[in-house]
């Protein structure tokens, strides 16, 4: 094990995955595999210049799930699921820090499902049974993978049901039966509830224990203890005990005073107690301990971070991570005893040991001392010697960074193009002047970003964070810097970030327990911000588009994909940026459930786009002036929509509106006609200037239109 190195090596021979921005792409306008198809002979003759600027270099060594266990031969192994395209399972010798294997979580040709499987994108759950068999419950295509001890190849157990998109953290019983939960996000709206499943090695079949109601989209964590299954649900707070034979259920009320908008996020049983991390919602995460004999809550652990705890000693005491520090915990008395180990002084400044993945209590073969070992989500491995009371912390240098899918794209104040990855894919920067790329380690998922007053601003999920980056200064620990988050305001994803006169404007989606998206106006000169969560539109919504002109902020809403299952038409509003007063509200196209793009032309005309339809509004009243449907889009079956699929901006250079909806569009402000040609794309940076930049698969396409 060696200390962190900034250089990240790409994992070779991985499958490329097209990052789509919405649930449908119009076949009639989709570009050919070669790149584009002209809409007419005239437009073909005037085809712009295009360049493939290569693969967007977004890489990470992000591990959402991990487990450490003593194997049948007495060795201790740490297994980490590293996210990517596809993800891989890393097998690590815990005490030497040596990466033994990196096994892609993809078995080609093992399924014929719809959508077709191209490999896991990552995994929140890794579980090891007493026989040394590893189960990995993954997201992206909802498969479970199985690696028997000493097996040369991993098994793909497939998707437990057609609608399963996520399989979450699970656990095994003494017979090797694996119990786990799911989210069922594939298929049309309305979305069903998450389901509880098991997989039996004797029958090699899944058993479906059913869902817990549509309000519980996540069976987020499952633990097997003392002959019972425990299922933690979300995003509404709930915990159930389930009999594995009969399926009989007993609901366990949450601790008194627990907010109702939390996930029972992670479960771990040890020494007769169930350790539960309640996370999400608008309040801080918190740990609680449940006595499995009485099913009563005994003690609160305010700083508990999950993900696992160690085995218990003869007195029932375990080690866990609390407030970034390794601590011993006595569940009988509810007493935490600090060790003082948080990964060293530098790591402590970065939040310490984080979520404590794969904690284990074992004997170090080199010293004979009892040692606590664990890992972090960034591919770090740490050890703490309980005899000498000293610890080590370092990066697993043998882990290879994996390519991650582009999530967002924008042009910066320096003229460079910034790309963010999913879900912790770093930051890639392309310089058109030199045609070179730069990659930065930025372990955050950027949903929307924008240039403003010489700086770059990143809207980050979760908790609707806003980060500021000064491209004139070196990239480092304080650049970029976190300005604030909107957790207290109940906001989650910053879909749109725009420059708005003296302000930076941010449009967000609400947390799953809320229904109202928000607009936040931030003044970088003073550090002051204002957030508006009500009165913008009617009904449950997300703020999906923003545009600014002459002191007024214009916003569009997405009403198709709300937590409460309701559907509402996309709406537009005008907000006085100084006072926060709403000037008008409009529903321009009642049949369209989202407004994902807004822009002004040089004459002060206001234009918008749902997904398949472009329209013009009167900026004084919001009244619809005209609209043109480019293709029909069936919102009734849409369960998830990425507003960044629409990237809309007017360009004074040729008096044209540039936008996207699965393909590139060039819209005349006078006629609303699309001049083409139409290149396939997901995200785009369409700031004014001859060249626009588009994500095409995992590559960056530059198109010089004039």
XYZ file of C-alpha atoms in Angstrom:
706
model
C 0.000 0.000 0.000
C 1.393 3.415 -0.950
C 0.196 6.941 -0.455
C -2.162 8.737 -2.822
C -0.878 9.602 -6.267
C -2.660 12.182 -8.355
C -2.231 10.325 -11.629
C -5.142 7.994 -12.335
C -4.717 5.132 -14.788
C -7.659 4.219 -16.973
C -8.890 0.645 -16.796
C -8.574 -0.810 -20.279
C -10.951 -3.009 -22.234
C -14.093 -1.482 -20.721
C -17.369 -1.219 -22.565
C -18.440 2.269 -23.719
C -21.971 3.262 -22.683
C -24.008 6.033 -24.298
C -25.119 8.505 -21.640
C -28.684 9.249 -22.673
C -30.436 12.318 -21.331
C -34.084 11.256 -21.507
C -36.216 8.188 -21.951
C -36.741 8.521 -25.702
C -34.847 9.704 -28.789
C -36.899 10.434 -31.901
C -36.025 7.782 -34.451
C -36.944 10.048 -37.343
C -34.261 12.545 -36.395
C -31.596 10.296 -34.938
C -28.218 10.635 -36.595
C -26.575 7.666 -38.255
C -23.775 5.708 -36.624
C -21.312 7.745 -38.688
C -22.440 10.924 -36.931
C -25.147 12.928 -38.677
C -27.861 13.017 -41.305
C -28.847 16.212 -43.036
C -32.481 17.185 -42.943
C -32.422 18.354 -46.540
C -30.145 18.556 -49.573
C -29.616 22.248 -48.885
C -28.567 21.717 -45.293
C -26.338 18.817 -46.352
C -24.556 21.106 -48.786
C -24.001 23.589 -45.986
C -22.904 20.999 -43.450
C -20.702 22.481 -40.739
C -17.211 21.355 -39.810
C -17.049 18.617 -37.182
C -14.268 17.100 -35.100
C -14.256 14.162 -32.736
C -12.198 15.469 -29.811
C -11.831 12.002 -28.321
C -12.992 10.264 -25.187
C -13.911 12.631 -22.371
C -11.296 11.656 -19.740
C -13.534 11.211 -16.727
C -12.136 8.643 -14.333
C -12.646 7.673 -10.721
C -11.813 5.039 -8.151
C -15.102 5.410 -6.342
C -16.293 2.489 -4.280
C -19.879 2.751 -3.062
C -19.902 -0.731 -1.545
C -17.336 -2.863 0.242
C -16.883 -5.683 2.744
C -13.978 -7.290 4.621
C -14.083 -10.876 5.849
C -11.989 -13.798 7.052
C -11.906 -16.365 4.275
C -11.988 -20.182 4.580
C -8.162 -20.415 4.443
C -7.786 -17.948 7.321
C -6.705 -15.007 5.196
C -8.482 -11.658 5.400
C -9.810 -10.106 2.204
C -11.354 -6.722 1.438
C -13.738 -6.577 -1.522
C -14.524 -3.184 -3.056
C -16.978 -2.520 -5.883
C -15.416 0.265 -7.968
C -17.875 2.235 -10.112
C -17.313 2.564 -13.857
C -18.310 1.458 -17.357
C -18.533 -1.327 -16.345
C -17.757 -1.406 -12.647
C -15.366 -3.978 -11.254
C -14.903 -5.950 -8.046
C -11.466 -5.501 -6.463
C -10.155 -8.295 -4.275
C -7.556 -6.938 -1.838
C -5.242 -8.620 0.675
C -6.246 -6.555 3.703
C -2.926 -6.717 5.547
C -0.502 -6.329 2.646
C -2.663 -3.814 0.807
C -2.021 -5.687 -2.436
C -4.772 -5.675 -5.069
C -5.097 -9.323 -6.056
C -7.757 -9.130 -8.761
C -9.994 -6.642 -10.527
C -13.008 -8.507 -11.922
C -15.353 -6.675 -14.319
C -18.985 -6.806 -13.174
C -20.105 -7.877 -16.614
C -20.590 -11.298 -18.160
C -21.230 -10.746 -21.906
C -24.108 -12.682 -23.369
C -25.475 -13.750 -20.004
C -28.846 -12.068 -20.473
C -31.278 -10.964 -23.142
C -33.072 -8.309 -21.118
C -34.720 -5.022 -21.998
C -32.963 -2.659 -21.514
C -29.983 -4.723 -22.674
C -27.315 -5.312 -20.057
C -23.897 -3.734 -20.719
C -22.497 -4.336 -17.238
C -23.000 -2.867 -13.794
C -22.239 0.814 -13.299
C -21.439 0.291 -9.616
C -22.597 -1.456 -6.478
C -23.831 -0.271 -3.099
C -23.821 -3.739 -1.619
C -21.036 -6.284 -1.140
C -21.648 -9.252 1.162
C -19.438 -12.256 2.027
C -20.914 -15.437 3.506
C -19.159 -17.852 5.882
C -18.044 -20.003 2.908
C -16.200 -17.079 1.371
C -18.762 -16.507 -1.383
C -19.054 -12.851 -2.373
C -22.389 -11.347 -3.473
C -22.424 -7.977 -5.233
C -25.741 -6.151 -5.630
C -25.385 -3.564 -8.378
C -27.037 -0.597 -10.042
C -27.432 0.391 -13.670
C -29.094 -2.837 -14.794
C -30.118 -4.279 -11.428
C -28.092 -7.494 -11.538
C -26.682 -9.535 -8.678
C -23.221 -11.073 -9.134
C -21.731 -14.007 -7.233
C -18.074 -14.959 -6.752
C -17.555 -18.300 -4.967
C -14.348 -18.626 -2.954
C -11.387 -19.494 -5.191
C -13.559 -19.269 -8.315
C -11.763 -17.981 -11.392
C -14.824 -16.270 -12.868
C -17.727 -14.287 -11.489
C -21.342 -15.412 -12.031
C -24.085 -13.090 -13.257
C -27.304 -14.061 -11.489
C -29.286 -11.651 -13.627
C -32.022 -9.183 -12.817
C -34.540 -10.461 -10.247
C -37.474 -8.835 -12.061
C -37.937 -6.943 -15.344
C -38.328 -3.551 -13.637
C -35.364 -3.888 -11.259
C -32.817 -1.143 -11.846
C -31.013 -1.087 -8.479
C -30.200 -3.947 -6.153
C -29.152 -2.643 -2.747
C -27.157 -3.851 0.261
C -27.937 -7.413 1.315
C -26.899 -10.201 3.638
C -26.680 -14.000 3.724
C -27.940 -16.656 6.135
C -26.037 -19.722 7.312
C -27.052 -21.690 4.220
C -25.714 -19.078 1.830
C -29.133 -17.688 0.846
C -28.708 -14.052 -0.129
C -31.392 -11.522 0.901
C -31.529 -8.071 -0.666
C -33.802 -5.219 -1.699
C -34.384 -3.355 -4.934
C -35.691 -0.259 -6.621
C -37.968 -0.889 -9.605
C -37.199 2.081 -11.848
C -37.282 0.444 -15.285
C -40.468 0.794 -17.298
C -43.239 3.373 -17.568
C -44.780 5.491 -14.838
C -46.122 5.104 -12.253
C -43.117 3.635 -10.485
C -43.849 0.681 -8.193
C -42.384 0.221 -4.741
C -39.047 -1.443 -4.131
C -39.140 -5.191 -3.502
C -37.509 -7.685 -1.152
C -35.863 -10.706 -2.790
C -33.693 -13.687 -1.955
C -31.480 -15.924 -4.073
C -31.010 -19.546 -3.013
C -27.823 -21.375 -4.118
C -29.638 -24.721 -3.766
C -32.325 -23.848 -6.333
C -30.381 -21.071 -8.097
C -33.606 -19.087 -8.214
C -34.895 -15.776 -6.900
C -37.796 -15.568 -4.465
C -39.932 -12.419 -4.502
C -41.199 -11.331 -1.061
C -43.111 -8.422 -2.593
C -43.077 -4.685 -2.065
C -44.082 -2.477 0.871
C -46.207 -0.002 -1.059
C -45.570 2.584 -3.760
C -44.400 5.170 -1.197
C -41.339 3.013 -0.526
C -39.387 3.099 -3.763
C -36.312 1.731 -2.027
C -35.749 -1.429 -0.038
C -32.439 0.217 0.720
C -30.677 -2.177 3.082
C -31.331 -5.744 4.192
C -29.779 -7.699 7.060
C -30.277 -11.295 8.207
C -30.084 -11.871 11.978
C -31.290 -14.588 14.351
C -33.476 -16.266 11.761
C -35.207 -13.095 10.566
C -34.810 -10.644 7.681
C -34.669 -6.942 8.459
C -35.570 -4.569 5.621
C -34.795 -0.845 5.759
C -36.986 1.248 3.468
C -37.007 4.736 1.995
C -37.440 7.505 1.159
C -40.171 7.415 3.802
C -38.772 6.141 7.085
C -39.629 2.482 7.768
C -38.081 -0.741 9.081
C -39.643 -4.202 8.861
C -38.887 -7.658 10.185
C -39.749 -10.452 7.724
C -39.891 -14.193 8.330
C -37.815 -15.811 5.540
C -40.027 -18.915 5.346
C -43.558 -17.584 5.633
C -42.928 -14.007 4.532
C -44.832 -12.754 7.584
C -44.018 -9.117 8.341
C -43.714 -7.126 11.545
C -43.269 -3.373 11.294
C -40.747 -1.892 13.730
C -41.675 1.722 14.502
C -38.719 4.101 14.119
C -37.229 5.776 17.189
C -39.443 8.423 18.774
C -39.065 11.759 17.059
C -37.375 10.352 13.946
C -38.273 12.456 10.883
C -40.455 10.662 8.370
C -38.333 11.608 5.349
C -35.320 9.387 6.002
C -34.106 6.095 4.592
C -33.313 3.234 6.914
C -30.145 3.526 4.904
C -27.784 0.873 6.233
C -28.265 -2.076 8.567
C -25.636 -4.145 10.356
C -26.228 -6.753 13.082
C -23.648 -7.717 15.667
C -23.789 -9.216 19.146
C -27.584 -9.237 19.376
C -28.045 -5.661 18.212
C -29.007 -4.078 14.895
C -27.103 -0.914 14.011
C -29.235 1.315 11.788
C -28.097 4.429 9.944
C -31.020 6.771 9.199
C -29.976 9.132 6.389
C -31.494 11.471 3.825
C -34.223 14.048 4.200
C -33.535 17.539 5.466
C -31.943 16.729 8.834
C -28.588 15.213 9.747
C -28.062 11.467 9.479
C -28.082 9.572 12.756
C -27.414 6.071 14.028
C -29.611 4.025 16.354
C -29.194 0.657 18.049
C -32.060 -1.869 18.125
C -32.116 -4.709 20.655
C -33.011 -7.740 18.528
C -34.525 -9.639 21.465
C -36.993 -6.951 22.464
C -37.171 -4.998 19.164
C -36.750 -1.842 21.215
C -34.471 1.049 20.416
C -31.821 1.377 23.117
C -29.297 4.098 22.215
C -28.699 6.869 19.698
C -25.296 7.354 17.995
C -25.504 10.887 16.528
C -22.199 10.736 14.622
C -22.495 7.181 13.274
C -21.513 7.126 9.612
C -22.052 3.464 8.670
C -21.374 1.433 6.490
C -20.369 -1.476 8.708
C -19.246 -2.307 12.245
C -16.693 -4.892 13.365
C -17.424 -8.175 15.061
C -18.241 -7.987 18.755
C -15.873 -8.994 21.545
C -16.880 -11.108 24.573
C -18.505 -8.051 26.152
C -20.486 -7.217 23.001
C -18.347 -4.188 22.128
C -17.705 -3.286 18.496
C -15.652 -0.743 16.598
C -17.359 1.706 14.277
C -16.758 5.076 12.633
C -18.298 8.018 14.459
C -17.761 11.619 13.278
C -14.878 10.461 11.067
C -13.013 8.748 13.933
C -12.661 5.074 14.793
C -14.318 4.438 18.158
C -15.141 1.470 20.342
C -18.833 1.183 21.172
C -20.529 -0.635 24.039
C -24.189 -1.212 23.006
C -25.246 -2.282 26.491
C -24.246 1.025 28.054
C -24.390 3.201 24.934
C -20.816 4.381 25.522
C -18.368 5.448 22.798
C -14.632 5.292 23.532
C -12.471 7.291 21.080
C -9.270 5.804 19.641
C -8.001 9.140 18.344
C -7.501 7.588 14.884
C -9.105 9.472 11.984
C -6.625 8.611 9.253
C -3.847 10.999 10.214
C -3.792 14.783 10.409
C -4.256 15.384 6.670
C -7.097 12.876 6.335
C -8.783 14.199 9.484
C -8.976 17.619 7.801
C -10.784 15.944 4.896
C -13.459 14.351 7.065
C -11.568 11.444 8.555
C -12.515 7.841 7.804
C -15.808 8.672 6.109
C -18.385 5.907 5.923
C -16.176 3.100 7.223
C -16.655 0.461 4.536
C -15.768 -3.132 5.263
C -14.743 -2.847 8.921
C -13.223 -5.980 10.420
C -11.567 -7.032 13.683
C -8.730 -9.455 12.903
C -5.220 -10.478 13.949
C -2.374 -8.979 11.927
C -0.260 -11.984 10.847
C 2.905 -9.882 10.947
C 2.540 -8.640 14.538
C 0.004 -10.928 16.161
C -1.850 -7.822 17.333
C -5.586 -7.271 17.186
C -6.149 -4.872 14.322
C -9.172 -2.985 13.048
C -9.172 -2.555 9.282
C -11.491 -0.750 6.888
C -11.740 1.095 3.609
C -13.189 4.325 2.226
C -15.278 5.219 -0.799
C -12.187 6.705 -2.501
C -10.247 3.449 -2.614
C -8.256 4.013 0.578
C -7.361 1.238 3.034
C -6.637 1.869 6.710
C -5.576 -0.198 9.726
C -5.524 0.501 13.454
C -3.449 -1.580 15.886
C -5.360 -1.812 19.188
C -2.207 -2.841 21.045
C 0.121 -0.021 19.947
C -2.810 2.351 19.392
C -1.380 3.510 16.083
C -2.844 3.470 12.607
C -1.938 3.695 8.934
C -3.923 5.182 6.057
C -3.119 5.027 2.358
C -4.489 4.762 -1.138
C -4.692 1.383 -2.830
C -2.313 2.205 -5.644
C -3.140 -1.000 -7.478
C -6.732 0.081 -8.094
C -7.266 1.282 -11.625
C -9.424 4.298 -12.316
C -12.504 3.488 -14.363
C -14.076 5.607 -17.092
C -17.319 7.163 -15.929
C -20.216 8.453 -17.986
C -20.490 12.203 -18.707
C -23.237 13.866 -16.688
C -22.958 17.563 -17.544
C -21.187 19.919 -19.949
C -20.673 23.703 -20.071
C -18.316 26.366 -21.396
C -16.284 28.213 -18.782
C -15.258 31.873 -18.520
C -11.847 30.880 -19.897
C -13.363 29.466 -23.096
C -12.603 25.910 -22.052
C -15.241 23.170 -21.949
C -15.969 21.536 -18.585
C -17.408 18.021 -18.243
C -18.654 16.374 -15.043
C -19.155 12.636 -14.572
C -21.645 10.223 -13.023
C -21.724 9.539 -10.179
C -18.346 10.590 -8.813
C -16.559 10.895 -12.110
C -14.199 13.790 -11.532
C -13.882 16.797 -13.817
C -12.470 16.903 -17.354
C -11.547 20.177 -19.080
C -11.033 20.588 -22.831
C -9.082 23.569 -24.217
C -10.200 24.364 -27.791
C -7.157 26.592 -28.297
C -4.717 23.735 -27.805
C -7.067 20.751 -28.390
C -5.824 19.228 -25.132
C -7.526 17.701 -22.115
C -6.918 18.136 -18.391
C -8.444 15.885 -15.728
C -8.997 16.784 -12.083
C -9.956 14.585 -9.110
C -13.365 15.981 -8.128
C -15.425 13.307 -6.358
C -18.799 14.983 -6.808
C -21.690 14.554 -9.243
C -22.235 17.804 -11.153
C -25.797 18.229 -12.454
C -25.616 21.790 -13.795
C -22.842 24.355 -14.166
C -22.254 27.850 -15.484
C -19.708 30.619 -15.870
C -20.297 33.851 -13.945
C -18.062 36.876 -13.345
C -14.882 35.095 -14.357
C -15.492 31.966 -12.304
C -17.066 28.570 -12.825
C -19.895 27.319 -10.627
C -20.810 23.664 -10.183
C -24.233 22.502 -8.968
C -23.643 19.221 -7.163
C -25.907 16.383 -6.031
C -26.828 15.516 -3.260
C -28.220 18.311 -1.078
C -28.048 20.840 -3.955
C -24.515 22.002 -3.232
C -22.928 24.966 -5.025
C -19.165 24.963 -5.601
C -17.049 27.852 -6.921
C -13.938 27.368 -9.069
C -11.533 30.114 -10.127
C -9.756 28.965 -13.325
C -7.167 31.734 -12.868
C -5.896 29.996 -9.720
C -4.284 26.543 -9.391
C -6.539 23.565 -8.819
C -6.140 22.482 -5.198
C -7.727 21.735 -1.842
C -9.371 25.200 -1.629
C -10.117 25.618 -5.333
C -12.856 24.656 -6.036
C -14.559 25.423 -2.737
C -17.999 24.576 -1.392
C -20.127 27.696 -0.936
C -23.321 26.215 0.523
C -25.922 23.517 0.183
C -29.716 23.612 0.197
C -30.408 20.576 2.374
C -32.221 22.672 4.975
C -34.443 24.021 2.199
C -35.324 20.465 1.159
C -33.531 20.588 -2.197
C -31.566 17.833 -3.914
C -30.440 18.228 -7.569
C -29.263 21.566 -9.084
C -30.560 20.907 -12.599
C -29.832 24.380 -13.916
C -27.235 27.013 -12.963
C -27.179 30.331 -14.879
C -25.622 33.766 -14.680
C -28.363 36.263 -13.786
C -27.041 39.829 -13.744
C -25.351 40.336 -10.355
C -26.579 36.927 -9.187
C -25.984 33.304 -9.844
C -29.345 31.558 -10.189
C -29.847 27.881 -9.325
C -32.928 25.789 -10.123
C -33.340 22.598 -8.127
C -35.417 19.495 -7.611
C -36.802 18.789 -4.138
C -35.815 15.888 -1.945
C -38.001 12.816 -2.267
C -40.030 13.792 0.767
C -40.862 17.226 -0.679
C -42.880 18.384 -3.655
C -41.653 21.926 -4.430
C -38.533 22.671 -6.419
C -36.748 25.928 -5.700
C -34.979 28.925 -7.178
C -31.939 30.236 -5.309
C -30.313 33.597 -6.048
C -26.731 33.888 -4.825
C -24.750 37.135 -4.830
C -21.002 36.307 -4.986
C -20.051 39.876 -4.051
C -21.763 39.638 -0.651
C -22.136 35.904 -0.089
C -25.859 36.386 0.481
C -28.447 34.009 -0.941
C -32.226 33.777 -1.109
C -34.221 30.620 -1.795
C -37.813 30.546 -3.059
C -39.682 27.240 -2.714
C -43.331 28.220 -3.066
C -45.525 30.282 -5.340
C -43.438 29.702 -8.443
C -45.774 27.172 -10.077
C -48.726 25.046 -9.030
C -48.439 21.373 -8.114
C -45.414 19.208 -7.405
C -42.474 20.207 -9.564
C -38.765 20.541 -10.202
C -37.168 23.735 -11.512
C -35.658 22.572 -14.779
C -34.801 25.728 -16.780
C -33.771 29.335 -16.087
C -33.101 32.440 -18.194
C -32.420 36.044 -17.150
C -33.086 39.416 -18.773
C -33.326 42.999 -17.481
C -33.732 42.188 -13.781
C -36.224 39.362 -14.268
C -35.516 35.649 -13.861
C -37.650 33.351 -16.004
C -38.047 29.728 -14.934
C -39.469 26.495 -16.295
C -40.736 23.520 -14.314
C -40.725 19.752 -14.722
C -43.931 18.144 -13.495
C -43.731 14.607 -14.859
C -41.604 12.782 -12.316
C -42.572 13.630 -8.770
C -42.054 11.543 -5.655
C -45.759 11.678 -4.817
C -46.597 10.103 -8.192
C -48.480 13.143 -9.445
C -48.047 14.569 -12.922
C -48.452 18.219 -13.843
C -47.936 20.255 -16.995
C -44.669 22.091 -17.405
C -45.040 25.725 -16.399
C -43.152 28.995 -16.823
C -42.871 31.875 -14.349
C -41.265 35.306 -14.139
C -39.546 36.339 -10.889
C -38.367 39.835 -10.025
C -34.736 39.119 -9.115
C -34.440 42.043 -6.694
C -37.652 41.573 -4.706
C -38.396 37.882 -5.285
C -41.937 38.691 -6.339
C -43.591 36.466 -8.937
C -44.727 38.641 -11.859
C -46.686 35.973 -13.723
C -47.216 32.229 -14.108
C -48.068 30.444 -17.337
C -48.925 26.968 -18.633
C -48.048 27.360 -22.308
C -48.504 23.738 -23.408
C -50.843 21.827 -21.053
C -50.058 18.507 -22.727
C -46.314 18.845 -22.097
C -45.132 17.907 -18.599
C -41.837 19.745 -18.641
C -40.142 22.941 -19.745
C -36.442 22.105 -19.951
C -35.058 25.061 -21.913
C -35.508 28.850 -21.984
C -33.629 31.572 -23.872
C -33.989 35.112 -25.280
C -33.014 36.322 -28.724
C -31.620 39.744 -29.627
C -35.096 41.244 -30.027
C -36.115 40.297 -26.474
C -38.333 37.427 -27.577
C -38.650 34.577 -25.052
C -38.339 31.020 -26.370
C -38.728 27.698 -24.617
C -38.627 23.980 -25.208
C -40.367 21.060 -23.549
C -38.610 18.112 -25.131
C -40.159 17.564 -28.530
C -41.746 21.028 -28.870
C -40.236 24.509 -29.274
C -42.366 27.560 -28.460
C -42.372 31.356 -28.023
C -43.934 33.220 -25.077
C -44.812 36.842 -24.470
C -42.220 37.867 -21.816
C -44.638 40.420 -20.364
C -47.474 37.968 -19.652
C -46.280 34.421 -20.339
C -48.943 33.967 -23.018
C -48.138 31.452 -25.746
C -47.305 33.150 -29.053
C -46.631 30.064 -31.208
C -45.180 26.556 -31.042
C -43.743 23.901 -33.359
C -43.705 20.215 -32.495
C -40.571 18.490 -33.749
C -41.771 15.081 -32.577
C -44.440 13.680 -30.272
C -43.258 12.738 -26.795
C -45.415 10.541 -24.557
C -45.014 12.091 -21.113
C -47.592 9.724 -19.596
C -45.090 6.849 -19.477
C -42.064 8.904 -18.399
C -40.830 8.021 -14.921
C -37.487 9.857 -15.008
C -36.383 12.826 -17.100
C -32.992 14.546 -17.166
C -33.582 18.265 -17.860
C -29.992 18.629 -19.089
C -31.090 16.676 -22.167
C -32.227 20.105 -23.386
C -29.408 22.649 -23.781
C -30.845 25.864 -25.206
C -29.143 29.184 -26.057
C -29.518 31.908 -28.679
C -26.368 32.946 -30.576
C -26.052 36.512 -31.871
C -23.316 35.400 -34.275
C -25.833 33.902 -36.699
C -29.153 34.806 -35.017
C -29.957 31.152 -34.348
C -31.221 29.201 -31.341
C -29.066 26.157 -30.640
C -30.697 23.397 -28.643
C -30.805 19.621 -28.187
C -33.389 16.887 -27.650
C -31.507 13.690 -28.350
C -29.993 15.347 -31.407
C -28.652 18.788 -32.256
C -31.120 21.474 -33.378
C -30.636 24.866 -35.077
C -33.861 26.837 -34.671
C -34.760 30.026 -36.525
C -36.271 32.575 -34.099
C -38.483 33.869 -36.904
C -39.989 30.558 -38.061
C -39.091 28.040 -35.299
C -37.906 25.759 -38.128
C -34.982 23.410 -37.563
C -32.227 23.889 -40.147
C -30.226 20.777 -39.153
C -28.121 18.736 -39.632
C -28.989 16.574 -36.641
C -26.112 14.976 -34.753
C -26.911 12.509 -32.013
C -26.115 13.900 -28.567
C -26.996 13.742 -24.896
C -25.500 16.800 -23.141
C -24.163 19.926 -24.775
C -22.430 23.275 -24.281
C -24.143 25.680 -26.690
C -22.758 29.009 -25.476
C -22.485 31.745 -28.146
C -19.642 31.305 -30.596
C -19.113 29.412 -33.865
C -18.237 26.129 -32.122
C -20.638 24.158 -29.958
C -19.668 21.047 -28.025
C -21.701 17.871 -27.640
C -21.426 14.600 -25.764
C -21.721 11.758 -28.250
C -21.453 8.480 -26.382
C -18.377 9.001 -24.223
C -16.706 11.349 -26.723
C -16.716 15.110 -27.232
C -17.982 16.280 -30.616
C -17.063 19.807 -31.701
C -19.270 21.349 -34.382
C -18.329 24.670 -35.987
C -21.663 25.885 -37.309
C -20.611 29.135 -38.977
